[in-house]
Coordinates of C-alpha atoms in Angstrom, one line a residue:
X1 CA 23.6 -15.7 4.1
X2 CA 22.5 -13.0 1.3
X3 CA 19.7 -13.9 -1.1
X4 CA 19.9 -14.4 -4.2
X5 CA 18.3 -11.8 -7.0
X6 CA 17.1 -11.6 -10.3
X7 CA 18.4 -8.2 -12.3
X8 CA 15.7 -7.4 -15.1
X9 CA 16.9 -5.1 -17.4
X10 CA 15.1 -3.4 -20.2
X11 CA 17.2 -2.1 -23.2
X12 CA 15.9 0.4 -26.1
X13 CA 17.8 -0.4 -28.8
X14 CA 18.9 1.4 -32.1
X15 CA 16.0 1.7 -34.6
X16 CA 15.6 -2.2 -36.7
X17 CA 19.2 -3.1 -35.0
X18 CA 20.2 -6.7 -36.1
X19 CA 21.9 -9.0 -33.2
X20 CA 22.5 -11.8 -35.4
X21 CA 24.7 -10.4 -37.5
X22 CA 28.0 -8.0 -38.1
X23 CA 29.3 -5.8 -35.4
X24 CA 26.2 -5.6 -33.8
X25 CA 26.2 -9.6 -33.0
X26 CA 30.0 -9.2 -32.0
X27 CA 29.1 -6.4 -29.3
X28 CA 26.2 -8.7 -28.0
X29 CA 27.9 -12.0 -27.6
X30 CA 30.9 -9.9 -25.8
X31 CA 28.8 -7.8 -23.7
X32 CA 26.8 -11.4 -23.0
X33 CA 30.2 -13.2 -21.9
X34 CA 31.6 -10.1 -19.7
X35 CA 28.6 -10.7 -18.0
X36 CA 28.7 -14.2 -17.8
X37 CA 32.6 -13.9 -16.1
X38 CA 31.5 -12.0 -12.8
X39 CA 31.6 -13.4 -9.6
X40 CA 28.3 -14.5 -8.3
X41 CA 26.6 -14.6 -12.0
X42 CA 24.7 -18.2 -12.2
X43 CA 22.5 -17.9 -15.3
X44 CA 21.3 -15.7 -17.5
X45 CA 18.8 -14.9 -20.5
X46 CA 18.3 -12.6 -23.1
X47 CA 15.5 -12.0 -26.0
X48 CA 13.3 -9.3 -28.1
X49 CA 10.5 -8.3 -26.7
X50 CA 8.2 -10.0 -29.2
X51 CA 5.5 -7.2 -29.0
X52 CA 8.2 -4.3 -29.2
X53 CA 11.1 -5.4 -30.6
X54 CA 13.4 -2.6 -30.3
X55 CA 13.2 -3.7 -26.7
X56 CA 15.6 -6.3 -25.7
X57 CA 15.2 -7.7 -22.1
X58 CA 18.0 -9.1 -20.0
X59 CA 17.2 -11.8 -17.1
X60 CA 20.4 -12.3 -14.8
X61 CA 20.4 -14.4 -11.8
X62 CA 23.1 -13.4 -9.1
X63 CA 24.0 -15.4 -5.9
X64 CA 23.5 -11.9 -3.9
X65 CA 22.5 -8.0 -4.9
X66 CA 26.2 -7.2 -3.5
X67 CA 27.7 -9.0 -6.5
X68 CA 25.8 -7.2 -9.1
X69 CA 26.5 -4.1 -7.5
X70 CA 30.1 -4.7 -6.9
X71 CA 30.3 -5.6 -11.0
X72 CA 28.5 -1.9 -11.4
X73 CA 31.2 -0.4 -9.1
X74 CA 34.3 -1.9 -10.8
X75 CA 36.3 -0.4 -13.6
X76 CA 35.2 -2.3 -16.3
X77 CA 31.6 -1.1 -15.6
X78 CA 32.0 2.0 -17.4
X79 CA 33.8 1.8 -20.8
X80 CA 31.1 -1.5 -20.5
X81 CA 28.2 0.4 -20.6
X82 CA 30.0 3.4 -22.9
X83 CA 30.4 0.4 -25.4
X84 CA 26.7 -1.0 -25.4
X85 CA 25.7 2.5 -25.4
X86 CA 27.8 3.3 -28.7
X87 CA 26.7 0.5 -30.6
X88 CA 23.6 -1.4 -29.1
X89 CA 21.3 1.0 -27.0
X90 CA 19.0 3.4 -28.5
X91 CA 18.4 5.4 -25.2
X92 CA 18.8 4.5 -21.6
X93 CA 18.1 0.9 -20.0
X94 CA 15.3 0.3 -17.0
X95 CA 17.0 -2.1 -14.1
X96 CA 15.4 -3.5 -11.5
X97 CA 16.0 -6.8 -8.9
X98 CA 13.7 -9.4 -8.4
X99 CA 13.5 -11.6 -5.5
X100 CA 11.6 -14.7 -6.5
X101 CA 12.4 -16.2 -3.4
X102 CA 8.9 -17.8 -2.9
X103 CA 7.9 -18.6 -6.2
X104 CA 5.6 -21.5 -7.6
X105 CA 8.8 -22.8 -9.5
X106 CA 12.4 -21.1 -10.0
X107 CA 12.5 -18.6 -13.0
X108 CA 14.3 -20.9 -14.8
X109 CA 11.3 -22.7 -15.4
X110 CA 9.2 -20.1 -17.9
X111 CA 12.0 -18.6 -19.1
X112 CA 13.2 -21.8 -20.3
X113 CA 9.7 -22.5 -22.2
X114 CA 9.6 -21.7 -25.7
X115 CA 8.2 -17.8 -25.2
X116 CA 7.8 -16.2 -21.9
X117 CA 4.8 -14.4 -20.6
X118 CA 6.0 -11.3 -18.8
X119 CA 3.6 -9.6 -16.8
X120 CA 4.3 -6.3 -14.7
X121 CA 2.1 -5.0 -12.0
X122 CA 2.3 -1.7 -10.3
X123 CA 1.6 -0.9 -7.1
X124 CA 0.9 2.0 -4.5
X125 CA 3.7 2.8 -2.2
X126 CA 1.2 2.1 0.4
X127 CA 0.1 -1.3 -0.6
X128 CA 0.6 -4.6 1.8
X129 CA 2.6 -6.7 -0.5
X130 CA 2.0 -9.7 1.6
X131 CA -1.4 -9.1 0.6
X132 CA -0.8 -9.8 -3.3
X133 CA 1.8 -12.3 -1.9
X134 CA -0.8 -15.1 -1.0
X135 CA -3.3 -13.7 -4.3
X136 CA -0.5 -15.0 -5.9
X137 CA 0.1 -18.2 -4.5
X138 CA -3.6 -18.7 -4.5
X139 CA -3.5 -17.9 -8.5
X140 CA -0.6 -20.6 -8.9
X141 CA -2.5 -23.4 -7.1
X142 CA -5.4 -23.1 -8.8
X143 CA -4.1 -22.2 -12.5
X144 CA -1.9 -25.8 -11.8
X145 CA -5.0 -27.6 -11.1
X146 CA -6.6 -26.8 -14.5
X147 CA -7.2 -29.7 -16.9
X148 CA -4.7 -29.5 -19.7
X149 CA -3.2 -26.5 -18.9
X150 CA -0.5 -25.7 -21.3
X151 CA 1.7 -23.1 -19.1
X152 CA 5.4 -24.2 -18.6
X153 CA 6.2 -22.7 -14.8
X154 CA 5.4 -19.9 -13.0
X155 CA 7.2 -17.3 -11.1
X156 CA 6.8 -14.2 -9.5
X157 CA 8.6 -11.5 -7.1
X158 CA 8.2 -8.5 -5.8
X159 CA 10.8 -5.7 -7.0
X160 CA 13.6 -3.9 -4.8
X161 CA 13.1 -0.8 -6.2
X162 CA 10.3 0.8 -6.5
X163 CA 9.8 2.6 -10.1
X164 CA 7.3 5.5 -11.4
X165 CA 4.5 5.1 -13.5
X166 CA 1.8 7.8 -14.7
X167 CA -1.0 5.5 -13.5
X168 CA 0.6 6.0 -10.2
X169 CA 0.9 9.9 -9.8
X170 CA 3.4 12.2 -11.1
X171 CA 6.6 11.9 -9.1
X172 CA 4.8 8.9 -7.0
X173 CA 7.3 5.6 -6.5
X174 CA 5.4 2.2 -6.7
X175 CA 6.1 -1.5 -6.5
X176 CA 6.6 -3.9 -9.1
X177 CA 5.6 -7.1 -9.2
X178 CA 7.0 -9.4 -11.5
X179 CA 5.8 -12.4 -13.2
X180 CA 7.1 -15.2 -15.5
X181 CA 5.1 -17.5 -17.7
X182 CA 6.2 -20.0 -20.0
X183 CA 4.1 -21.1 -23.0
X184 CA 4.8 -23.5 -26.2
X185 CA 3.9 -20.6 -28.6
X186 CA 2.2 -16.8 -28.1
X187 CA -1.1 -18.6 -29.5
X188 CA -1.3 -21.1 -26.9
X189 CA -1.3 -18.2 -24.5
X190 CA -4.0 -16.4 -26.4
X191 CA -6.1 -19.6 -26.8
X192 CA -6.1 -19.9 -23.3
X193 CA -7.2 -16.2 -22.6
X194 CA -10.1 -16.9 -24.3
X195 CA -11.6 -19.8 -21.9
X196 CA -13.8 -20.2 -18.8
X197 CA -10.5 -21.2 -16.9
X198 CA -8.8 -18.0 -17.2
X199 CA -11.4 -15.8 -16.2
X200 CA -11.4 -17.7 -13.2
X201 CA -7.7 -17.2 -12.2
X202 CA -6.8 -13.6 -13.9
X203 CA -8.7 -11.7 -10.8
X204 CA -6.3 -13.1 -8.8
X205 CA -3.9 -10.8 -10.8
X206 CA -5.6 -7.9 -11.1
X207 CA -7.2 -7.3 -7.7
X208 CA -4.3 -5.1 -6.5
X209 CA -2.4 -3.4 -8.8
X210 CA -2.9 0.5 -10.3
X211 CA -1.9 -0.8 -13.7
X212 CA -0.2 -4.0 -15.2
X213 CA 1.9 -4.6 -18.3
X214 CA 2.3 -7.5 -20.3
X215 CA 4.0 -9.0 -23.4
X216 CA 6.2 -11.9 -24.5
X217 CA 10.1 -12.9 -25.1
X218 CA 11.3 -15.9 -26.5
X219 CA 14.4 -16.1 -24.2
X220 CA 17.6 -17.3 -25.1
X221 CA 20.1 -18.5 -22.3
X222 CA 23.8 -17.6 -21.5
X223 CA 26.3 -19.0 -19.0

């Protein structure tokens, strides 16, 4: 039986471009329900990349990797992508699948939460994933276990691609590893940042990785 994945894409969009509104909010929703009507979509969510807002960020869960790639290799693919790319996208999208088979919680859970933590690490080709694997698991039990924690789920997964970075090398392919937090607000986040707690847990991120990312979306979800 074929896993399911988690498609992340990342979409530059047109300089101050308004999705709530006029053409631009037509194009969305439509391109939001074609994707909605494939076979083997479950659930999806969308949202601004609060720290860069001309970057939108799409979360789609598919039964298997074969269904999203059979939606990229059917006919309406193209005049689908020729139409976001006319009116919504202000250069070319970043895609990658997730498998967050053995996460703390399913995605759902922090990308339901009011804003999203999304944190992404970069890795060697060379480096033993299974290794970061249990950090990971490790980081989950114990972040759980603080005292009035105010994080809303946890997931993470490693990448079926591997993508470049500069940290990594010129031309060199790494990893990614992917992680969702949910919050109540950005502040709550940063409010935790600045306790004991978390400089207990965060080296259980960092030990591994070349370079990591991270910034928040308030998600919105589609089905």
């Amino acid at each position: 039986m074929s896993e399911p994945i988690t498609e992340v894409a990342y979409l530059p969009l047109k300089p101050s471009l308004d999705l709530s509104s006029g053409e631009a909010k037509e194009v969305w929703q439509s391109t939001l329900r074609t994707i909605a009507s494939q076979p083997g979509f479950k659930t999806g969510y969308w949202g601004k990349q609060i720290e860069n807002p001309d970057t939108l960020q799409l979360v789609i869960d598919w039964d298997s990797l074969s269904s999203h790639q059979a939606f990229m290799s059917s006919p309406a693919y193209t005049p689908f992508l020729e139409t976001l790319g006319d009116k919504i996208l202000g250069g070319s999208p970043t895609l990658i699948h997730i498998s967050f088979s053995s996460s703390p919680t399913p995605s759902s859970e922090p990308l339901s939460a009011p804003v999203t933590e999304c944190i992404n690490s970069f890795f060697e080709p060379t480096y033993d994933q299974s290794h970061y694997t249990t950090q990971f698991s490790q980081f989950g039990e114990k972040a759980a276990a603080i005292p009035g924690v105010k994080a809303i789920g946890l997931a993470g997964g490693w990448s079926v691609e591997k993508l470049p970075h500069e940290n990594l090398g010129e031309g060199v392919e790494g990893n990614v590893f992917n992680v969702f937090i949910g919050w109540p607000s950005v502040e709550a986040h940063m409010e935790f940042r600045g306790t004991q707690h978390f400089g207990e847990v965060i080296p259980m991120l960092r030990d591994g990785p070349k370079t990591m990312k991270m910034w928040h979306v308030a998600f919105e979800k589609f089905e």
